[in-house]
Coordinates of C-alpha atoms and ligand atoms in Angstrom, one line a residue:
X1 CA -26.5 73.0 -4.8
X2 CA -29.6 75.3 -4.6
X3 CA -30.7 76.9 -7.9
X4 CA -31.0 80.4 -6.3
X5 CA -29.4 82.0 -3.3
X6 CA -30.1 85.2 -1.5
X7 CA -27.4 87.7 -2.3
X8 CA -25.1 88.4 0.6
X9 CA -25.9 91.8 2.2
X10 CA -23.1 94.3 2.6
X11 CA -21.7 94.3 6.2
X12 CA -23.2 97.6 7.6
X13 CA -24.3 97.1 11.1
X14 CA -24.6 100.8 12.1
X15 CA -26.6 101.8 9.0
X16 CA -28.0 105.3 9.3
X17 CA -30.3 105.5 6.3
X18 CA -33.5 103.9 7.9
X19 CA -34.0 106.8 10.2
X20 CA -33.4 109.5 7.5
X21 CA -36.2 111.3 5.8
X22 CA -36.0 112.5 2.2
X23 CA -36.6 116.2 2.4
X24 CA -35.5 117.5 -0.9
X25 CA -35.7 116.5 -4.5
X26 CA -32.7 114.8 -6.2
X27 CA -31.3 115.9 -9.6
X28 CA -33.5 114.1 -12.2
X29 CA -32.0 112.6 -15.2
X30 CA -34.0 111.2 -18.1
X31 CA -32.6 108.2 -19.9
X32 CA -35.7 107.8 -22.0
X33 CA -34.0 108.5 -25.3
X34 CA -31.2 105.9 -24.6
X35 CA -32.1 103.2 -22.1
X36 CA -35.8 103.7 -22.8
X37 CA -35.5 103.9 -26.6
X38 CA -33.1 101.0 -27.0
X39 CA -35.6 98.7 -25.3
X40 CA -38.6 99.6 -27.6
X41 CA -39.8 96.9 -30.0
X42 CA -39.8 99.8 -32.6
X43 CA -37.2 102.4 -31.6
X44 CA -38.3 106.0 -32.3
X45 CA -37.5 107.7 -35.5
X46 CA -35.3 110.9 -35.3
X47 CA -38.4 113.1 -35.6
X48 CA -40.1 111.2 -32.8
X49 CA -37.0 111.4 -30.7
X50 CA -36.9 115.2 -31.2
X51 CA -40.6 115.5 -30.1
X52 CA -39.8 113.4 -27.1
X53 CA -36.8 115.5 -26.3
X54 CA -38.9 118.7 -26.4
X55 CA -41.4 117.0 -24.1
X56 CA -38.6 116.2 -21.6
X57 CA -37.3 119.8 -21.6
X58 CA -40.9 121.1 -21.2
X59 CA -41.3 118.8 -18.1
X60 CA -38.2 120.4 -16.7
X61 CA -35.4 117.8 -17.1
X62 CA -32.0 119.5 -17.0
X63 CA -30.0 116.4 -17.7
X64 CA -31.1 114.2 -20.6
X65 CA -29.3 111.2 -22.0
X66 CA -30.1 111.6 -25.7
X67 CA -28.2 108.7 -27.3
X68 CA -25.4 106.1 -27.4
X69 CA -23.9 108.1 -30.3
X70 CA -21.2 105.5 -31.1
X71 CA -23.6 102.6 -31.2
X72 CA -25.6 103.6 -34.3
X73 CA -25.7 106.1 -37.1
X74 CA -29.2 107.1 -36.0
X75 CA -28.0 108.0 -32.5
X76 CA -25.0 109.8 -33.9
X77 CA -27.1 111.9 -36.3
X78 CA -29.7 112.6 -33.7
X79 CA -27.0 114.1 -31.3
X80 CA -25.6 116.1 -34.2
X81 CA -29.1 117.4 -35.1
X82 CA -29.8 118.6 -31.6
X83 CA -26.6 120.6 -31.6
X84 CA -26.6 121.8 -35.2
X85 CA -30.3 122.9 -35.1
X86 CA -29.7 124.5 -31.7
X87 CA -32.5 122.5 -30.1
X88 CA -31.0 122.3 -26.6
X89 CA -32.1 124.9 -24.1
X90 CA -29.2 126.7 -22.6
X91 CA -29.7 125.2 -19.1
X92 CA -29.9 121.6 -20.3
X93 CA -27.0 119.1 -20.3
X94 CA -27.4 116.4 -22.9
X95 CA -25.7 113.1 -22.1
X96 CA -24.1 110.6 -24.4
X97 CA -23.3 107.0 -23.3
X98 CA -20.1 105.2 -24.4
X99 CA -18.3 102.0 -23.6
X100 CA -14.7 102.4 -22.3
X101 CA -13.3 101.8 -25.8
X102 CA -11.0 104.3 -27.6
X103 CA -12.8 104.4 -31.0
X104 CA -16.2 104.6 -29.4
X105 CA -15.0 107.5 -27.1
X106 CA -13.6 109.3 -30.2
X107 CA -16.9 108.9 -32.0
X108 CA -18.8 110.2 -29.0
X109 CA -16.7 113.4 -29.0
X110 CA -17.3 113.7 -32.8
X111 CA -21.0 113.6 -32.0
X112 CA -20.6 116.2 -29.3
X113 CA -18.6 118.7 -31.4
X114 CA -19.8 122.3 -30.8
X115 CA -22.0 121.3 -27.8
X116 CA -22.5 124.0 -25.2
X117 CA -23.0 121.7 -22.2
X118 CA -22.9 118.0 -22.0
X119 CA -22.1 114.9 -20.0
X120 CA -19.9 112.1 -21.3
X121 CA -21.1 108.9 -19.7
X122 CA -18.7 106.0 -19.8
X123 CA -19.6 102.6 -18.4
X124 CA -17.9 99.2 -17.9
X125 CA -19.3 96.1 -16.3
X126 CA -17.6 95.4 -12.9
X127 CA -19.2 92.2 -11.7
X128 CA -17.0 89.1 -11.7
X129 CA -19.6 87.3 -13.8
X130 CA -19.1 89.9 -16.6
X131 CA -15.4 90.4 -16.1
X132 CA -14.4 86.8 -16.2
X133 CA -17.1 85.1 -18.2
X134 CA -18.3 87.7 -20.7
X135 CA -15.0 89.6 -21.3
X136 CA -12.5 86.9 -20.2
X137 CA -10.6 89.5 -18.2
X138 CA -9.4 90.1 -14.7
X139 CA -10.5 92.8 -12.3
X140 CA -7.2 94.6 -12.7
X141 CA -7.6 94.7 -16.5
X142 CA -11.1 96.1 -16.2
X143 CA -9.8 98.8 -13.8
X144 CA -7.0 99.7 -16.2
X145 CA -9.5 99.9 -19.1
X146 CA -11.7 102.2 -17.2
X147 CA -8.8 104.4 -16.1
X148 CA -7.4 104.6 -19.7
X149 CA -10.8 105.5 -21.0
X150 CA -11.2 108.2 -18.4
X151 CA -7.8 109.7 -19.3
X152 CA -8.8 109.7 -23.0
X153 CA -12.1 111.4 -22.1
X154 CA -10.2 114.0 -20.0
X155 CA -7.8 114.7 -22.9
X156 CA -10.8 115.1 -25.3
X157 CA -12.5 117.4 -22.9
X158 CA -9.4 119.5 -22.4
X159 CA -9.2 119.8 -26.2
X160 CA -12.7 121.3 -26.3
X161 CA -12.6 124.2 -23.8
X162 CA -15.5 126.0 -25.5
X163 CA -17.8 123.2 -24.2
X164 CA -18.8 122.7 -20.6
X165 CA -18.3 118.9 -20.5
X166 CA -18.8 116.9 -17.4
X167 CA -18.0 113.2 -16.7
X168 CA -20.1 110.4 -15.5
X169 CA -18.8 106.9 -14.8
X170 CA -21.0 103.8 -14.2
X171 CA -19.7 100.5 -12.9
X172 CA -22.4 98.4 -14.7
X173 CA -23.9 95.7 -12.5
X174 CA -22.8 97.6 -9.4
X175 CA -25.3 95.6 -7.2
X176 CA -23.7 92.4 -8.4
X177 CA -20.1 93.7 -7.9
X178 CA -17.9 93.1 -5.0
X179 CA -18.3 96.4 -3.1
X180 CA -14.6 96.7 -2.4
X181 CA -13.9 96.4 -6.1
X182 CA -16.6 98.9 -7.0
X183 CA -15.0 101.3 -4.5
X184 CA -11.5 100.7 -5.9
X185 CA -12.4 101.2 -9.6
X186 CA -14.5 104.3 -8.9
X187 CA -11.7 105.8 -6.8
X188 CA -9.2 105.1 -9.6
X189 CA -11.5 106.6 -12.2
X190 CA -12.1 109.7 -10.1
X191 CA -8.4 110.2 -9.7
X192 CA -7.8 109.7 -13.4
X193 CA -10.4 112.2 -14.2
X194 CA -8.7 114.7 -11.9
X195 CA -11.0 117.6 -12.9
X196 CA -13.7 117.3 -10.3
X197 CA -14.4 120.4 -8.2
X198 CA -17.1 121.4 -5.8
X199 CA -18.7 123.4 -8.6
X200 CA -18.2 120.8 -11.3
X201 CA -18.4 117.5 -9.5
X202 CA -17.9 114.2 -11.3
X203 CA -20.9 111.9 -11.4
X204 CA -20.6 108.3 -10.1
X205 CA -23.6 106.4 -11.2
X206 CA -24.2 103.2 -9.2
X207 CA -26.7 101.1 -11.2
X208 CA -28.8 98.2 -10.3
X209 CA -28.5 97.1 -13.9
X210 CA -30.7 94.1 -13.0
X211 CA -32.8 94.2 -9.8
X212 CA -31.3 91.3 -7.9
X213 CA -31.6 92.4 -4.3
X214 CA -34.2 93.8 -2.0
X215 CA -34.3 97.7 -1.8
X216 CA -32.7 97.5 1.7
X217 CA -29.6 96.0 0.2
X218 CA -29.4 98.7 -2.4
X219 CA -29.6 101.4 0.3
X220 CA -27.0 99.6 2.4
X221 CA -24.6 99.5 -0.6
X222 CA -25.1 103.2 -1.3
X223 CA -24.5 104.2 2.3
X224 CA -21.5 101.8 2.5
X225 CA -20.0 103.3 -0.7
X226 CA -20.6 107.0 0.3
X227 CA -19.1 106.5 3.7
X228 CA -15.9 105.1 2.2
X229 CA -15.5 107.0 -1.0
X230 CA -12.6 109.4 -0.2
X231 CA -13.7 112.4 -2.4
X232 CA -17.4 112.6 -1.4
X233 CA -17.6 116.4 -1.7
X234 CA -16.6 116.3 -5.3
X235 CA -18.9 113.6 -6.7
X236 CA -22.6 113.4 -7.3
X237 CA -23.8 109.9 -6.3
X238 CA -26.3 108.8 -8.8
X239 CA -28.7 105.9 -8.8
X240 CA -30.0 104.0 -11.8
X241 CA -32.4 101.2 -11.1
X242 CA -34.2 98.6 -13.1
X243 CA -37.5 97.0 -12.1
X244 CA -36.9 93.2 -12.4
X245 CA -38.4 92.4 -9.0
X246 CA -40.9 95.2 -9.1
X247 CA -39.3 97.2 -6.3
X248 CA -37.3 99.9 -8.2
X249 CA -39.3 102.8 -6.8
X250 CA -38.7 101.6 -3.2
X251 CA -35.1 100.9 -4.0
X252 CA -34.6 104.4 -5.3
X253 CA -36.4 106.0 -2.4
X254 CA -34.2 104.1 0.0
X255 CA -31.1 105.0 -2.0
X256 CA -32.0 108.6 -1.6
X257 CA -32.3 108.1 2.2
X258 CA -28.9 106.5 2.0
X259 CA -27.5 109.7 0.5
X260 CA -27.8 109.5 -3.3
X261 CA -28.0 113.0 -4.9
X262 CA -29.2 112.1 -8.4
X263 CA -31.7 109.7 -10.0
X264 CA -31.8 108.3 -13.5
X265 CA -35.0 106.9 -14.9
X266 CA -37.6 107.2 -17.6
X267 CA -41.2 108.4 -18.0
X268 CA -43.6 105.6 -17.1
X269 CA -40.6 103.2 -16.6
X270 CA -39.7 102.5 -20.2
X271 CA -36.4 100.6 -20.5
X272 CA -34.8 97.2 -20.7
X273 CA -36.9 94.2 -19.7
X274 CA -39.2 95.3 -16.9
X275 CA -38.0 98.8 -17.4
X276 CA -36.1 101.6 -15.6
X277 CA -37.3 103.5 -12.6
X278 CA -40.5 105.4 -13.4
X279 CA -39.6 109.0 -12.7
X280 CA -43.2 110.1 -12.9
X281 CA -44.1 107.8 -9.9
X282 CA -40.9 108.7 -8.0
X283 CA -41.3 112.4 -8.5
X284 CA -45.0 112.5 -7.7
X285 CA -44.4 110.4 -4.5
X286 CA -42.2 113.3 -3.4
X287 CA -44.8 115.8 -4.5
X288 CA -47.4 113.9 -2.4
X289 CA -45.2 114.5 0.6
X290 CA -45.0 118.2 -0.1
X291 CA -41.5 118.2 -1.7
X292 CA -41.1 120.4 -4.7
X293 CA -39.5 118.4 -7.5
X294 CA -38.9 120.9 -10.3
X295 CA -40.7 118.6 -12.7
X296 CA -44.0 119.7 -14.2
X297 CA -46.5 116.9 -14.4
X298 CA -49.5 119.2 -14.2
X299 CA -50.8 117.8 -17.5
X300 CA -49.9 114.2 -17.1
X301 CA -52.7 112.9 -19.5
X302 CA -51.0 114.9 -22.3
X303 CA -47.6 113.5 -21.4
X304 CA -48.9 110.0 -21.2
X305 CA -50.7 110.3 -24.6
X306 CA -47.6 111.7 -26.2
X307 CA -45.3 109.0 -24.8
X308 CA -47.8 106.2 -25.8
X309 CA -48.0 107.6 -29.3
X310 CA -44.2 108.0 -29.7
X311 CA -43.2 104.7 -28.1
X312 CA -46.2 102.7 -29.5
X313 CA -46.5 101.2 -26.0
X314 CA -49.6 101.6 -23.8
X315 CA -49.4 102.6 -20.2
X316 CA -50.8 100.0 -17.8
X317 CA -54.2 100.7 -16.3
X318 CA -52.9 100.6 -12.8
X319 CA -49.6 102.4 -13.3
X320 CA -49.4 104.8 -10.3
X321 CA -50.6 108.3 -11.2
X322 CA -50.8 107.8 -14.9
X323 CA -52.9 104.6 -15.3
X324 CA -56.5 105.0 -16.5
X325 CA -58.0 103.4 -13.3
X326 CA -55.9 105.0 -10.6
X327 CA -58.4 107.7 -9.7
X328 CA -61.4 105.4 -10.0
X329 CA -63.2 103.8 -7.1
X330 CA -65.4 100.8 -8.0
X331 CA -66.1 99.7 -4.5
X332 CA -69.2 101.1 -2.9
X333 CA -67.7 101.9 0.5
X334 CA -64.8 103.7 -1.2
X335 CA -67.2 105.7 -3.4
X336 CA -69.2 106.6 -0.5
X337 CA -66.2 107.8 1.6
X338 CA -64.7 109.8 -1.3
X339 CA -68.0 111.4 -2.0
X340 CA -68.6 112.4 1.6
X341 CA -65.2 113.9 2.2
X342 CA -65.1 115.7 -1.2
X343 CA -68.3 117.5 -0.2
X344 CA -66.7 118.9 2.9
X345 CA -63.2 119.1 1.7
X346 CA -62.4 122.5 3.2
X347 CA -63.7 121.5 6.7
X348 CA -61.7 118.3 6.6
X349 CA -58.5 120.0 5.3
X350 CA -58.8 122.6 8.1
X351 CA -59.1 119.8 10.7
X352 CA -56.1 117.9 9.5
X353 CA -54.0 121.0 8.7
X354 CA -53.3 120.0 5.1
X355 CA -54.9 121.1 1.8
X356 CA -55.7 117.6 0.7
X357 CA -57.0 114.8 2.9
X358 CA -59.4 112.5 1.1
X359 CA -60.0 108.8 1.7
X360 CA -58.6 106.4 -0.9
X361 CA -57.0 109.3 -2.9
X362 CA -53.6 110.1 -1.6
X363 CA -53.1 113.0 -4.0
X364 CA -55.5 115.5 -5.6
X365 CA -56.0 114.2 -9.2
X366 CA -56.3 117.8 -10.5
X367 CA -52.6 118.4 -9.5
X368 CA -51.7 116.2 -12.5
X369 CA -54.5 117.1 -14.8
X370 CA -56.8 114.3 -13.9
X371 CA -60.4 114.8 -13.2
X372 CA -62.8 114.0 -10.3
X373 CA -65.4 112.9 -12.8
X374 CA -63.7 109.7 -13.4
X375 CA -63.4 108.8 -9.8
X376 CA -66.6 106.8 -9.5
X377 CA -67.6 104.1 -11.9
X378 CA -70.1 101.4 -11.4
X379 CA -69.9 97.7 -11.4
X380 CA -71.3 94.9 -9.2
X381 CA -69.0 95.9 -6.3
X382 CA -70.4 99.4 -6.3
X383 CA -72.6 100.7 -3.6
X384 CA -75.9 102.5 -3.8
X385 CA -74.1 105.8 -3.0
X386 CA -71.9 105.5 -6.1
X387 CA -75.0 104.8 -8.3
X388 CA -76.8 107.8 -6.9
X389 CA -73.7 110.0 -7.4
X390 CA -73.3 109.1 -11.1
X391 CA -77.0 109.7 -11.7
X392 CA -76.8 113.1 -10.1
X393 CA -73.5 114.0 -11.7
X394 CA -74.3 113.0 -15.3
X395 CA -78.0 113.2 -15.5
X396 CA -79.1 115.7 -12.8
X397 CA -81.3 113.0 -11.2
X398 CA -81.2 113.4 -7.4
X399 CA -82.8 110.3 -6.0
X400 CA -83.9 110.4 -2.4
X401 CA -81.7 108.5 0.1
X402 CA -84.5 106.1 0.9
X403 CA -84.7 105.0 -2.7
X404 CA -80.9 104.5 -3.2
X405 CA -80.9 100.9 -2.0
X406 CA -83.7 99.9 -4.5
X407 CA -81.8 101.5 -7.4
X408 CA -78.5 100.0 -6.2
X409 CA -79.9 96.5 -6.1
X410 CA -81.2 96.7 -9.6
X411 CA -77.9 98.1 -11.0
X412 CA -75.9 95.4 -9.1
X413 CA -78.1 92.6 -10.5
X414 CA -77.6 94.0 -14.0
X415 CA -73.9 94.3 -13.6
X416 CA -73.7 90.7 -12.2
X417 CA -75.7 89.5 -15.2
X418 CA -73.5 91.3 -17.9
X419 CA -70.3 90.7 -15.9
X420 CA -68.9 94.1 -16.5
X421 CA -68.9 97.7 -15.6
X422 CA -72.1 99.7 -16.1
X423 CA -71.6 103.0 -17.9
X424 CA -73.4 106.2 -17.2
X425 CA -75.8 105.9 -20.2
X426 CA -76.8 102.3 -19.2
X427 CA -77.4 103.5 -15.7
X428 CA -79.8 106.1 -16.9
X429 CA -81.5 103.6 -19.1
X430 CA -81.9 101.1 -16.2
X431 CA -83.3 103.9 -14.0
X432 CA -85.9 104.8 -16.6
X433 CA -86.8 101.3 -17.5
X434 CA -87.3 100.3 -13.8
X435 CA -88.6 103.4 -12.2
X436 CA -90.0 105.8 -14.8
X437 CA -91.5 103.5 -17.4
X438 CA -91.7 100.1 -15.8
X439 CA -93.5 97.3 -17.5
X440 CA -96.8 96.3 -15.7
X441 CA -100.5 95.6 -16.1
X442 CA -101.7 99.3 -15.7
X443 CA -101.9 102.0 -18.3
X444 CA -103.5 105.3 -17.4
X445 CA -106.0 106.6 -20.0
X446 CA -106.9 109.8 -18.1
X447 CA -107.4 111.4 -14.7
X448 CA -110.0 114.1 -14.0
X449 CA -109.7 115.7 -10.6
X450 CA -112.7 118.0 -9.8
X451 CA -113.0 120.3 -6.7
X452 CA -116.1 119.8 -4.5
X453 CA -118.8 122.4 -5.2
X454 CA -119.1 123.2 -1.5
X455 CA -115.6 122.7 -0.3
X456 CA -113.1 123.4 -3.2
X457 CA -110.2 122.0 -1.1
X458 CA -111.9 118.6 -1.3
X459 CA -111.3 116.8 -4.6
X460 CA -113.4 114.2 -6.4
X461 CA -111.4 112.2 -8.9
X462 CA -112.2 110.0 -11.8
X463 CA -109.7 107.7 -13.4
X464 CA -109.9 105.7 -16.6
X465 CA -107.3 102.9 -16.7
X466 CA -106.4 99.8 -18.7
X467 CA -105.8 96.8 -16.6
X468 CA -104.1 94.1 -18.6
X469 CA -105.8 95.8 -21.7
X470 CA -109.3 96.0 -20.2
X471 CA -110.6 99.5 -19.5
X472 CA -111.9 100.3 -16.0
X473 CA -113.4 103.5 -14.5
X474 CA -112.5 104.3 -10.9
X475 CA -113.6 107.1 -8.6
X476 CA -112.2 108.4 -5.4
X477 CA -111.7 111.5 -3.3
X478 CA -109.2 113.3 -1.2
X479 CA -107.9 116.5 0.1
X480 CA -105.8 117.2 -3.0
X481 CA -105.5 115.9 -6.5
X482 CA -102.8 113.4 -5.6
X483 CA -104.6 111.9 -2.6
X484 CA -107.8 111.7 -4.6
X485 CA -105.9 109.8 -7.3
X486 CA -104.5 107.4 -4.7
X487 CA -107.9 106.8 -3.4
X488 CA -109.2 106.0 -6.9
X489 CA -106.5 103.4 -7.3
X490 CA -107.0 101.5 -4.1
X491 CA -108.1 98.0 -4.7
X492 CA -106.2 97.6 -7.9
X493 CA -103.8 95.3 -6.2
X494 CA -104.6 92.8 -3.4
X495 CA -103.2 95.3 -0.8
X496 CA -104.1 98.8 0.0
X497 CA -101.3 101.4 -0.2
X498 CA -100.5 104.9 1.0
X499 CA -98.1 107.5 -0.4
X500 CA -95.3 108.3 2.0
X501 CA -93.9 111.8 1.9
X502 CA -92.5 112.2 -1.5
X503 CA -89.7 114.2 -3.1
X504 CA -89.8 116.6 -5.9
X505 CA -87.0 118.0 -8.0
X506 CA -86.6 120.3 -11.0
X507 CA -84.6 118.8 -13.8
X508 CA -83.1 121.5 -16.2
X509 CA -83.8 125.2 -16.1
X510 CA -86.2 127.8 -17.6
X511 CA -88.9 126.9 -20.0
X512 CA -87.4 123.5 -20.6
X513 CA -87.4 122.6 -16.9
X514 CA -89.3 119.5 -15.9
X515 CA -90.4 118.2 -12.5
X516 CA -89.4 114.8 -11.2
X517 CA -91.5 113.2 -8.4
X518 CA -90.0 110.3 -6.4
X519 CA -92.9 108.6 -4.8
X520 CA -92.7 105.7 -2.2
X521 CA -95.9 103.6 -2.1
X522 CA -96.2 101.8 1.3
X523 CA -98.4 98.6 1.2
X524 CA -100.3 97.1 4.0
X525 CA -97.7 94.3 4.3
X526 CA -95.0 96.8 5.0
X527 CA -93.3 96.7 1.6
X528 CA -92.3 100.0 0.1
X529 CA -92.0 100.4 -3.7
X530 CA -90.8 103.6 -5.4
X531 CA -92.0 105.0 -8.6
X532 CA -90.7 108.1 -10.5
X533 CA -92.7 110.5 -12.7
X534 CA -91.2 113.2 -14.9
X535 CA -93.5 115.9 -16.4
X536 CA -93.6 119.6 -17.0
X537 CA -96.5 119.8 -14.4
X538 CA -95.7 118.7 -10.8
X539 CA -99.1 117.1 -10.1
X540 CA -98.8 115.1 -13.4
X541 CA -95.3 114.1 -12.4
X542 CA -96.7 112.7 -9.1
X543 CA -99.5 110.9 -10.9
X544 CA -97.1 109.3 -13.3
X545 CA -94.9 108.3 -10.3
X546 CA -97.8 106.6 -8.6
X547 CA -98.6 104.7 -11.8
X548 CA -95.0 103.7 -12.2
X549 CA -94.9 102.5 -8.5
X550 CA -98.1 100.5 -8.9
X551 CA -96.8 98.8 -12.1
X552 CA -93.5 98.0 -10.3
X553 CA -95.4 96.6 -7.3
X554 CA -97.6 94.5 -9.5
X555 CA -94.6 93.0 -11.3
X556 CA -92.8 92.4 -8.1
X557 CA -95.8 90.6 -6.7
X558 CA -96.3 88.5 -9.8
X559 CA -92.6 87.6 -9.7
X560 CA -92.9 86.7 -6.0
X561 CA -95.9 84.5 -6.7
X562 CA -94.2 82.7 -9.6
X563 CA -91.1 82.1 -7.5
X564 CA -93.2 80.7 -4.7
X565 CA -95.0 78.5 -7.2
X566 CA -91.8 77.3 -8.6
X567 CA -90.4 76.5 -5.2
X568 CA -93.5 74.5 -4.1
X569 CA -93.6 72.6 -7.4
X570 CA -89.9 71.6 -6.9
X571 CA -90.7 70.6 -3.3
X572 CA -93.7 68.5 -4.4
X573 CA -91.6 66.7 -7.1
X574 CA -89.1 65.6 -4.4
Ligands
KIV1 O1 -28.6 99.7 -16.4 C1 -27.4 100.0 -16.5 O2 -26.5 99.6 -15.8 C2 -27.1 101.0 -17.5 C3 -25.7 101.6 -17.5 C4 -25.3 101.8 -18.9 C5 -25.7 102.8 -16.7 O3 -28.0 101.4 -18.3
ZN2 ZN1 -30.0 100.9 -17.4

């Protein structure tokens, strides 16, 4: 006998749901304070639950399961508190869960005394596994229990005409229940309720209590059920999925395609075991397709922080929409693509006829209170474009394109060495260490440019410089102070060099502004080495940049020589 078997799909050959498209939002129901709370290692205190409840109403939930009032004194008192302190907005239905047992139903109504609008939610397990082996009953006995409970609930509702009370019934383990029996018990319960109208429909909640089937099966079951249920116009078909196989969002989306009207879930998927459906993900998926949801997640970071604090449970880094890393691109090609398109966002949007079309970001992070600034972070996978972007964004250092590869290689090597992400401050430090103040044999003591007496455009230069600690005097000339300086320094290394056209940039504004010069030195052997100088005076910035470039070139040459020596020694030893 095999240990596992694929659950038999429902027989639905002419299924319609695969070609349907979800075009409007379902009714949203939060079960955070019941299913979510009961699964927390440390359930919330009444004050914490109240804060959570306010958060849910602020987001826009109109149906909120607040408790299992008969299950604990805390849940009972919390329900009473909401009612007695008039904490429930007038358009919000609170929901209380109960088993189909007479004293628990009575206790639920006690908790609901004086409630303006509410939903009594009764459930009973309908799978044969539960019926026979947990409760030791038959299907018929289970059906009768559910019908009796429904009649009792109806009587109690009739006795409280001042409250607008609705009824929800859940055949627990619906997806592990014989569909014919699920249909039979739901029909019997609907008829026993007998109060459903078009305006005040009954709610039939068909849960995947444990995710045992692929999402396609769930959708088939929902479509199968809806097609056969005889009172479709007077029920809201509700779905309630758990995430045991990690597919609950897909299952819920397909259940909506199959005709479900209402969705139960929790913020960030809190709930038993792997959790309930994450309503944030589900609702924002619809938002990303242009469907208004009625839920306000425009400050998702605040919602996430509040829920993390109240539940004591962190949100996973990669949780869709809310995880810390979900609007972050590490990979260089992604960074580059995002950066390019963000820069010409309007033009791209016009071309595609939508407000947002950006590679690797399917929604605009600012819709949900996230920031662009966190999109690009740097590690060994990052490209030169990302490094340049962070230097510009955080430090106003705009390195020329030709220099990006050199900077990128250094950052990548560093990240490989430390085996982690490189933060923005480290990036600046690396940039300064390698390009602005690199170690090397040369230390400039002074440079004195002097215009020629006859031709002031012609400059004579004198340089005093320490080379490995020994002072040398050098002279040279050129058609400007920078070219005269370059001329003075020829011969310091074993190859002559020229200065390619260099870039200047102002860093900061007003009296505090400094000039940055990015200077490429091209050597006779074709190598190009960049140096960067920063100074209040632009000529001084260029001079510093040339010195930095020469020191870098000297160090690179020494490194090259020592590596060649190492290689030849190893070869000789073999
Ligand atoms: O998961 C489930 O089946 C439930 C029911 C009580 C609806 O939470
Ligand atoms: Zn549940």
